[in-house]
Coordinates of C-alpha atoms in Angstrom, one line a residue:
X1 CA 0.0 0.0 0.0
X2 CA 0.9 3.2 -0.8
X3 CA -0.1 6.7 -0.5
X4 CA 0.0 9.9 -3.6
X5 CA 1.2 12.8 -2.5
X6 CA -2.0 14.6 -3.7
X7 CA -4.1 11.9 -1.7
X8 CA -2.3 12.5 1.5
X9 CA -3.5 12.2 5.1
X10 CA -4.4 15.5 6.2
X11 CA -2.5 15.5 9.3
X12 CA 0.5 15.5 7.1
X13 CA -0.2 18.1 4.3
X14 CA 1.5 21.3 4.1
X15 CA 1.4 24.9 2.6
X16 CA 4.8 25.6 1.9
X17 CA 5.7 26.2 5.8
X18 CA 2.4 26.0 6.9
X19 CA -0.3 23.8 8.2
X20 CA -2.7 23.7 5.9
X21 CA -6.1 25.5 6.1
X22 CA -8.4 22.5 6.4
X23 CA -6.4 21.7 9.7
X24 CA -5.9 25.0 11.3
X25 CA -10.1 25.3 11.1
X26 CA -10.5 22.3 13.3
X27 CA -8.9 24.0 16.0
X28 CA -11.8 26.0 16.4
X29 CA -14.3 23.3 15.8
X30 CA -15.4 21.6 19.7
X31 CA -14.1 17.9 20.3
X32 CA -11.8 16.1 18.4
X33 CA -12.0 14.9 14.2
X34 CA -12.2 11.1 13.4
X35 CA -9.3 10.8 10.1
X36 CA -7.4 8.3 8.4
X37 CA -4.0 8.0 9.2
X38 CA -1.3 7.3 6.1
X39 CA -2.1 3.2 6.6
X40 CA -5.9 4.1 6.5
X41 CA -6.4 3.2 10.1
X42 CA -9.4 5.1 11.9
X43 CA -7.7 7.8 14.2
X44 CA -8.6 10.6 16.4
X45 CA -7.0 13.6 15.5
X46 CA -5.4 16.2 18.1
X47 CA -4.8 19.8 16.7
X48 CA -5.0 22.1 19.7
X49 CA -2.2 23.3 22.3
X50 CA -3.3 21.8 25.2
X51 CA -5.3 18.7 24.1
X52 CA -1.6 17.8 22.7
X53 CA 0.2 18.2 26.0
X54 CA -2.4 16.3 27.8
X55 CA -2.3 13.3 25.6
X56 CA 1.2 13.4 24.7
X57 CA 1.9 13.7 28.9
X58 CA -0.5 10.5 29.6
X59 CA 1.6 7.6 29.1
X60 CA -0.3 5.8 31.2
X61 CA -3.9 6.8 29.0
X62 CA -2.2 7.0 26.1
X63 CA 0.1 4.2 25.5
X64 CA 2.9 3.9 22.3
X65 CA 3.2 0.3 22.7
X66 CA -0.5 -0.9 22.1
X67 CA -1.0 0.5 18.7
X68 CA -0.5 -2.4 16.4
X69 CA 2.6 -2.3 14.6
X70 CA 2.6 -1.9 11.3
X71 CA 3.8 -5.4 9.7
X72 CA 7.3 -5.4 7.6
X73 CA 8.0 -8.5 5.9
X74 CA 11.1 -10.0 7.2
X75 CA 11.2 -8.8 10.2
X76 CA 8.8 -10.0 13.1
X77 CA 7.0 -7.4 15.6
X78 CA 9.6 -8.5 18.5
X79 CA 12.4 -7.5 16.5
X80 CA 11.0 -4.1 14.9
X81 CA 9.9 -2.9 18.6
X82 CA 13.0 -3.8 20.1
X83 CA 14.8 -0.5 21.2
X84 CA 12.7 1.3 19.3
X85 CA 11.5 3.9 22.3
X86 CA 9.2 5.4 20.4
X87 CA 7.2 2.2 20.4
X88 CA 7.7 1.5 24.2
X89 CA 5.9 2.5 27.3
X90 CA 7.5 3.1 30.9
X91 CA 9.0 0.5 32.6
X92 CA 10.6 -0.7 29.5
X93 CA 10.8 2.8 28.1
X94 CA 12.4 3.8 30.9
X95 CA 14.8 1.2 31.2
X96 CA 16.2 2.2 27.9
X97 CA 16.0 5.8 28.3
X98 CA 17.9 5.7 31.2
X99 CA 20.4 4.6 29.7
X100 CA 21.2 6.7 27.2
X101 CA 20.0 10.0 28.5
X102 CA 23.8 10.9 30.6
X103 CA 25.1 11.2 26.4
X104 CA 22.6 14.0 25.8
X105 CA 22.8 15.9 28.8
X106 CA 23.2 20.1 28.3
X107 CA 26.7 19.5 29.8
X108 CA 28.0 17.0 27.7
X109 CA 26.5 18.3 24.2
X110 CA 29.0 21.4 25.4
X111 CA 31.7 19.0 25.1
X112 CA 30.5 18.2 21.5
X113 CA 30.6 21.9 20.4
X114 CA 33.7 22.7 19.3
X115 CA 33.8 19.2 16.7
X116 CA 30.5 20.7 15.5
X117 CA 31.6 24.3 14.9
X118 CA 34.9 22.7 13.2
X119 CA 32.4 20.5 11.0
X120 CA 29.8 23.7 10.0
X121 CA 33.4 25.5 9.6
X122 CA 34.9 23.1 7.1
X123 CA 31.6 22.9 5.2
X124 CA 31.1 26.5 4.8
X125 CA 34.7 26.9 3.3
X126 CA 33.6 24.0 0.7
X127 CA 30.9 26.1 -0.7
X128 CA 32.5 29.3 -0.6
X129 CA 35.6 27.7 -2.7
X130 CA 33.3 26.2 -4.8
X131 CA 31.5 29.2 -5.3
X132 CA 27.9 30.0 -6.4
X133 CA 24.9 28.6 -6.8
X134 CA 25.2 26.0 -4.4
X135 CA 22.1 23.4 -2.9
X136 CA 21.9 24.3 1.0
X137 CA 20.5 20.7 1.2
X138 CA 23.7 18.7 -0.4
X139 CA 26.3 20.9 0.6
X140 CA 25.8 21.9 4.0
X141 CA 22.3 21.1 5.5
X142 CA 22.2 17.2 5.2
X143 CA 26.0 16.5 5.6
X144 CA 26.4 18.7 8.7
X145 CA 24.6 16.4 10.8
X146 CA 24.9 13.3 9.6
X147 CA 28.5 13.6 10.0
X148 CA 27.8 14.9 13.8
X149 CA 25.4 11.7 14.5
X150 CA 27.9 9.3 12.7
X151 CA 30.9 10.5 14.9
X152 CA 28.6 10.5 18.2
X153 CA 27.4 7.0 17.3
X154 CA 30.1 5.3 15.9
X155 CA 29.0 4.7 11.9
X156 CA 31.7 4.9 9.3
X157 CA 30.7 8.5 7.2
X158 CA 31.5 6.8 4.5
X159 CA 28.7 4.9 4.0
X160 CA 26.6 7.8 4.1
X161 CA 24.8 7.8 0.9
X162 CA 23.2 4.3 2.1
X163 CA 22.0 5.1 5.3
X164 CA 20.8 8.5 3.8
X165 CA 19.4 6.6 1.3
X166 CA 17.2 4.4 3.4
X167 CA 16.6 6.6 5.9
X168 CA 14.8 8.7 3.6
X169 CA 12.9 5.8 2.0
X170 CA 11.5 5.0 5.3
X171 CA 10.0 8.1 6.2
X172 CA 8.5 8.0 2.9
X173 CA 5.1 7.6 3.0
X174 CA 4.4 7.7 -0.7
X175 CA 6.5 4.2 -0.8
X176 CA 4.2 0.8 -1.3
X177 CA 4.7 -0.9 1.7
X178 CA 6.7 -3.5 0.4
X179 CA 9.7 -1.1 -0.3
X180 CA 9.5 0.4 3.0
X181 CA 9.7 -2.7 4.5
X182 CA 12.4 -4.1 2.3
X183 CA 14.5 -0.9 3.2
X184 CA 13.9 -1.6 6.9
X185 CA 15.4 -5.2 6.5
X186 CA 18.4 -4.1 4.8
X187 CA 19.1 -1.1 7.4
X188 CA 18.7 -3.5 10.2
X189 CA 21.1 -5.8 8.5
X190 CA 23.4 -2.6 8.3
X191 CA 22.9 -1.9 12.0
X192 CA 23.2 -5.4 13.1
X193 CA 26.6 -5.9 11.0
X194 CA 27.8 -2.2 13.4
X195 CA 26.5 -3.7 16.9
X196 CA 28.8 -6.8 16.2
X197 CA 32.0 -4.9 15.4
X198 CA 31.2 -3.0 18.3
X199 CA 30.9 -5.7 20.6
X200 CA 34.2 -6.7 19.1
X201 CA 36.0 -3.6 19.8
X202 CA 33.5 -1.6 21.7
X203 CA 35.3 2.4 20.9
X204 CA 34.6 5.6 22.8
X205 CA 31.4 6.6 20.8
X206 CA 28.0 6.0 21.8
X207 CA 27.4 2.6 20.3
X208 CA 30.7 1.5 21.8
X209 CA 29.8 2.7 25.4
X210 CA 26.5 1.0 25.6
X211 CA 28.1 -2.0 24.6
X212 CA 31.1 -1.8 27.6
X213 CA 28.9 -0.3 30.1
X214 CA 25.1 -2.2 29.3
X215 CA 26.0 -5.0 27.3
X216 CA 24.4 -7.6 29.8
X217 CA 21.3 -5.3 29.6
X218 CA 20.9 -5.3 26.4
X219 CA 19.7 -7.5 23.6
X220 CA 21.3 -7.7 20.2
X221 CA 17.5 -6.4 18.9
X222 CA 18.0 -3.6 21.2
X223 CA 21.4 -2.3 20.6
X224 CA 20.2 -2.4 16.6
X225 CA 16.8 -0.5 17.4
X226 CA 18.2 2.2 19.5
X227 CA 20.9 2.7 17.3
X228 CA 18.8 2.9 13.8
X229 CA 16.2 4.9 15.9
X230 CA 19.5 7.1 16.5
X231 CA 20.7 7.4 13.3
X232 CA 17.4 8.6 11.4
X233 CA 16.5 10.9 13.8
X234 CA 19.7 12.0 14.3
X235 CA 20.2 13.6 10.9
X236 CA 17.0 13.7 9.0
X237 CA 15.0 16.3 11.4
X238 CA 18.5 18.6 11.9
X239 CA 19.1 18.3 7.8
X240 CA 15.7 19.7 7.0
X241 CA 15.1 22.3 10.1
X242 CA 19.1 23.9 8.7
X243 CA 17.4 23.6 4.9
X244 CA 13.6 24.6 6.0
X245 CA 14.5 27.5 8.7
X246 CA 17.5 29.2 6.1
X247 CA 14.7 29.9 3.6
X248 CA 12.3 31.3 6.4
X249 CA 14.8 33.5 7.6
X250 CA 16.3 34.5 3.7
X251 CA 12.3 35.6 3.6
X252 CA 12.5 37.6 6.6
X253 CA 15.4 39.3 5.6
X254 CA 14.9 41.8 9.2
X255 CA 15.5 38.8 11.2
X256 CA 17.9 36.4 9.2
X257 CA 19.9 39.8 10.1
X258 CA 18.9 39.8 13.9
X259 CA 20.2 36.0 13.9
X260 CA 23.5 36.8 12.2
X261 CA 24.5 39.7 14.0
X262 CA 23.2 39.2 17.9
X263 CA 24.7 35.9 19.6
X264 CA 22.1 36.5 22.5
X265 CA 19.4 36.5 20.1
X266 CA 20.5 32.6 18.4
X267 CA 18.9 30.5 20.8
X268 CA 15.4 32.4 21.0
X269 CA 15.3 32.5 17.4
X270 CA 16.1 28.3 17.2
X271 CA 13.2 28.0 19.4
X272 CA 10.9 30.6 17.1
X273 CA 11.9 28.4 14.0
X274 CA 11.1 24.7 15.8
X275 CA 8.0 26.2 16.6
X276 CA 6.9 28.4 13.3
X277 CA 8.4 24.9 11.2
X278 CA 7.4 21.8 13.5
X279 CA 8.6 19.8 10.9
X280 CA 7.7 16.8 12.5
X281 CA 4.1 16.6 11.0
X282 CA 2.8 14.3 14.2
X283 CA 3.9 12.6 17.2
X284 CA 3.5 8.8 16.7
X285 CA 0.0 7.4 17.0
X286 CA -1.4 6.6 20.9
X287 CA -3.4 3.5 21.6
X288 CA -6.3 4.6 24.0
X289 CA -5.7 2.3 26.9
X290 CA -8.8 2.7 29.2
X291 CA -12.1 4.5 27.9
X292 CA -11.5 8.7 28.7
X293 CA -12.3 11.8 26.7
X294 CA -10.6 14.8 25.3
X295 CA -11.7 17.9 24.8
X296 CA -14.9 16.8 25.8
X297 CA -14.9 13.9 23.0
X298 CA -15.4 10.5 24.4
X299 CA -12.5 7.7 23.4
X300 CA -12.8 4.3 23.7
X301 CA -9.9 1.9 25.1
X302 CA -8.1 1.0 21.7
X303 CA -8.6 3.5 19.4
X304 CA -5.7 5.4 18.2
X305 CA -4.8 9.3 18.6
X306 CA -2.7 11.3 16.1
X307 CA -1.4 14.3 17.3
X308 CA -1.0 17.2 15.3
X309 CA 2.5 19.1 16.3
X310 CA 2.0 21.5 13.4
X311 CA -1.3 22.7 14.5
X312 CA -0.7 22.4 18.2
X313 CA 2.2 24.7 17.7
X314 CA 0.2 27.4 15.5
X315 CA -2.5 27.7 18.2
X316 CA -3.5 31.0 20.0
X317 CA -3.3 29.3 23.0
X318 CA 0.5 29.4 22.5
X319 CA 1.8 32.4 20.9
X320 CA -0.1 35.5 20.1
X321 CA 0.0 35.7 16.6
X322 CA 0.8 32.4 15.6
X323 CA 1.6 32.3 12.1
X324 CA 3.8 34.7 11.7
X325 CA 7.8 34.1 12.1
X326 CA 9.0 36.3 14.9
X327 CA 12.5 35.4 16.5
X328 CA 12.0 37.6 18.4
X329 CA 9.4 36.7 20.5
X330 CA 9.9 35.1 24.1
X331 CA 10.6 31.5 23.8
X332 CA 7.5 29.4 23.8
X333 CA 7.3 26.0 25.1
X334 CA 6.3 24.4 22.2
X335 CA 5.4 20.5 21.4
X336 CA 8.0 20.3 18.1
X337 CA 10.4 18.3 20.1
X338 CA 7.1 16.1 21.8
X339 CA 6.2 16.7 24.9
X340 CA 5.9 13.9 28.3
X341 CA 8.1 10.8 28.4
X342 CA 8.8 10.6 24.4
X343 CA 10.2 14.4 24.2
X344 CA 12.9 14.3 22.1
X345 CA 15.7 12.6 23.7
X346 CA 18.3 14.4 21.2
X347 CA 17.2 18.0 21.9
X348 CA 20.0 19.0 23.4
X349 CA 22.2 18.1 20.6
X350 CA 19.7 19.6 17.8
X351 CA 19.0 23.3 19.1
X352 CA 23.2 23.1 19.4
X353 CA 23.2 22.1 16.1
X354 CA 21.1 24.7 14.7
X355 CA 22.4 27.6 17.2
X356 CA 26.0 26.8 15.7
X357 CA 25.0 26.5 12.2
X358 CA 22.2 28.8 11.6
X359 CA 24.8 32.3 12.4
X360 CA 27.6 30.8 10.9
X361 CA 25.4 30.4 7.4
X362 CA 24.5 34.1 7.6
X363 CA 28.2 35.6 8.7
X364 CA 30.3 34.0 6.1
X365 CA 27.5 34.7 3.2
X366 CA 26.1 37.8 4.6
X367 CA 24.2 38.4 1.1
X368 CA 22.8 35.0 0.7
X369 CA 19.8 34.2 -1.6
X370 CA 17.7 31.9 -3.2
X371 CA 18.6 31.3 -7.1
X372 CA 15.0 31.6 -8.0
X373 CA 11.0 32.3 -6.4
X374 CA 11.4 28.5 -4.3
X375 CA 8.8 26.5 -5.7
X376 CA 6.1 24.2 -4.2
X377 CA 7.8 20.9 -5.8
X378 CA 11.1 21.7 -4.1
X379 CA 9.5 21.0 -0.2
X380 CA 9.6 17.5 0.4
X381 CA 6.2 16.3 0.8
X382 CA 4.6 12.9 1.9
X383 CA 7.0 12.3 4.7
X384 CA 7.0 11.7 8.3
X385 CA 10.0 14.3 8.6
X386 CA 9.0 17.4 6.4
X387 CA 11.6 19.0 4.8
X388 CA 13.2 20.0 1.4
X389 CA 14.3 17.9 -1.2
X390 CA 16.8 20.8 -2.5
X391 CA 17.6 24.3 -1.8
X392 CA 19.7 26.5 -4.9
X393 CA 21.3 29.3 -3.2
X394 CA 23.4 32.3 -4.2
X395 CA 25.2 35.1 -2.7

């Protein structure tokens, strides 16, 4: 099964940056709006503030690991939720999380800094010896942090164009089924192939401390699901924030400058553009776990609950004046990273990212431009991760 990019889901559709019109209405509509999800599964949909935050902060009403996973041929449901935290609930959630959560501390991300700044550094002189045009996407945008992810975890950057390759395939929801499932077989056969040579000569990156330090605690499965859950997340929501928020700040020329030129203004303006961009369409579906109600609509125990980020984070009851791009503005606490037990485990590491990158960009090309007017076919549509599929730039 499959899914056109004209015929798709509405929780996922875009305008260019925004929401799209049809979605933004239900906010004001009472209750909640029974849609199809990108599998065609029934699904209550979430599009308001604080009906997100409740049910994303209810693991114990709302549960990951009840929805029924989606079957991948060649690999068995044991296997695919294995690691995989997004598909877990506390204890086991937990367990895992615990784990991992000392490597992505504020403290130790410091530590990371300087490698990153050297990596923006040595991609930025690349394009300026290169010259104009150049695609923000190939030449700075996606490498940047899959080169940061593939240090931090231990993958060989030369391979990639492969794990780029699938990554991007499995996000895709306009793939049949089939393909997306025979992409997942090969990347956990990539992944698995890693989590041996670790174990054989565990080294000081991530993959190789969980293996020294947790190896008795962890399965095979597990070590392969946390560190393919790693690696996709790692780079493909960084790669398309750096693509997505460069063009909203080249069309807000006033604050692109504000961002260049003000180092105490970076880190408001990171949180402005995860907000304004949520380009996580919507947190992973929630299997109802006991009858409740939201927003005064009655849910039953096992039906399943899409959450909007988009919409939740273009809401009144969040920032006056919702739509418009202000970096500005005081830092709202927005759901783009997820909110409860599942928020985003590699924030940290991300808003660094993009604090680093996003000033460098704008000081070394201080007349930066799009080629041409950025048309609609160029933003990657009918993913999980939105983003932009290329990015011509001249200065």
């Amino acid at each position: 099964m499959s899914v056109e990019a004209h015929e798709l889901p509405l929780h996922v559709e875009r305008d260019q940056f925004d929401p799209p019109s049809g979605i933004s209405a239900l906010r004001d509509r009472p209750g909640l709006e029974r849609v199809h999800d990108s599998l065609g599964r029934e699904a209550w949909l979430v599009t308001r503030y604080e009906d997100a935050r409740e049910v994303l902060g209810d693991a114990t009403r709302f549960s990951n690991a009840r929805v029924p996973a989606v079957p991948m041929p060649g690999i068995d449901e044991e296997q695919m939720r294995a690691g995989q935290l997004l598909a877990l609930d506390p204890p086991d959630h937990t367990r895992l999380r615990r784990l991992l959560t000392g490597e992505f501390t504020v403290k130790r991300i410091r530590r990371l800094q300087p490698r990153v700044e050297e990596i923006v550094t040595e991609h930025l002189d690349a394009m300026e010896a290169a010259g104009p045009p150049s695609d923000l996407v190939t030449d700075f945008a996606l490498p940047v942090p899959s080169l940061v992810i593939c240090e931090l975890l231990g993958v060989p950057y030369d391979d990639r164009d492969d794990f780029q390759r699938r990554a991007s395939q499995q996000i895709d929801l306009t793939l049949p089924m089939e393909d997306r499932g025979r992409v997942a077989v090969e990347s956990r056969a990539y992944m698995s192939a890693l989590v041996d040579r670790a174990k054989a000569d565990p080294g000081d990156d991530l993959l190789g401390m969980l293996v020294r330090e947790h190896g008795d605690d962890l399965t095979h499965d597990e070590l392969v699901g946390i560190a393919t859950l790693l690696l996709i997340a790692g780079h493909e929501t960084t790669a398309n924030m750096l693509a997505l928020g460069t063009l909203a700040l080249l069309r807000h020329p006033e604050q692109a400058a504000l961002v260049r030129d003000d180092p105490d203004a970076v880190a408001p303006a990171v949180e402005e553009l995860m907000r304004f961009l949520s380009i996580v369409h919507a947190a992973v579906p929630r299997a109802v776990v006991t009858d409740t109600e939201v927003a005064g609509q009655p849910l039953a125990a096992g039906e399943m609950v899409l959450v909007q980020l988009a919409s939740a984070d273009r809401d009144r009851a969040l920032a006056e004046d919702p739509d418009h791009l202000d970096v500005g503005r005081a830092a709202a606490p927005h759901v783009a990273f997820g909110h409860g037990v599942h928020h985003c485990l590699g924030a940290p590491l991300a808003r660094m990212e993009m604090a680093t990158a996003f000033p460098a960009l704008l000081r070394r090309f201080p007349t930066l431009a799009t080629t041409t007017d950025v048309a609609r076919a160029e933003f990657r549509e009918g993913t999980f991760i939105y983003g932009m599929r290329s990015l011509p730039l001249t200065w």
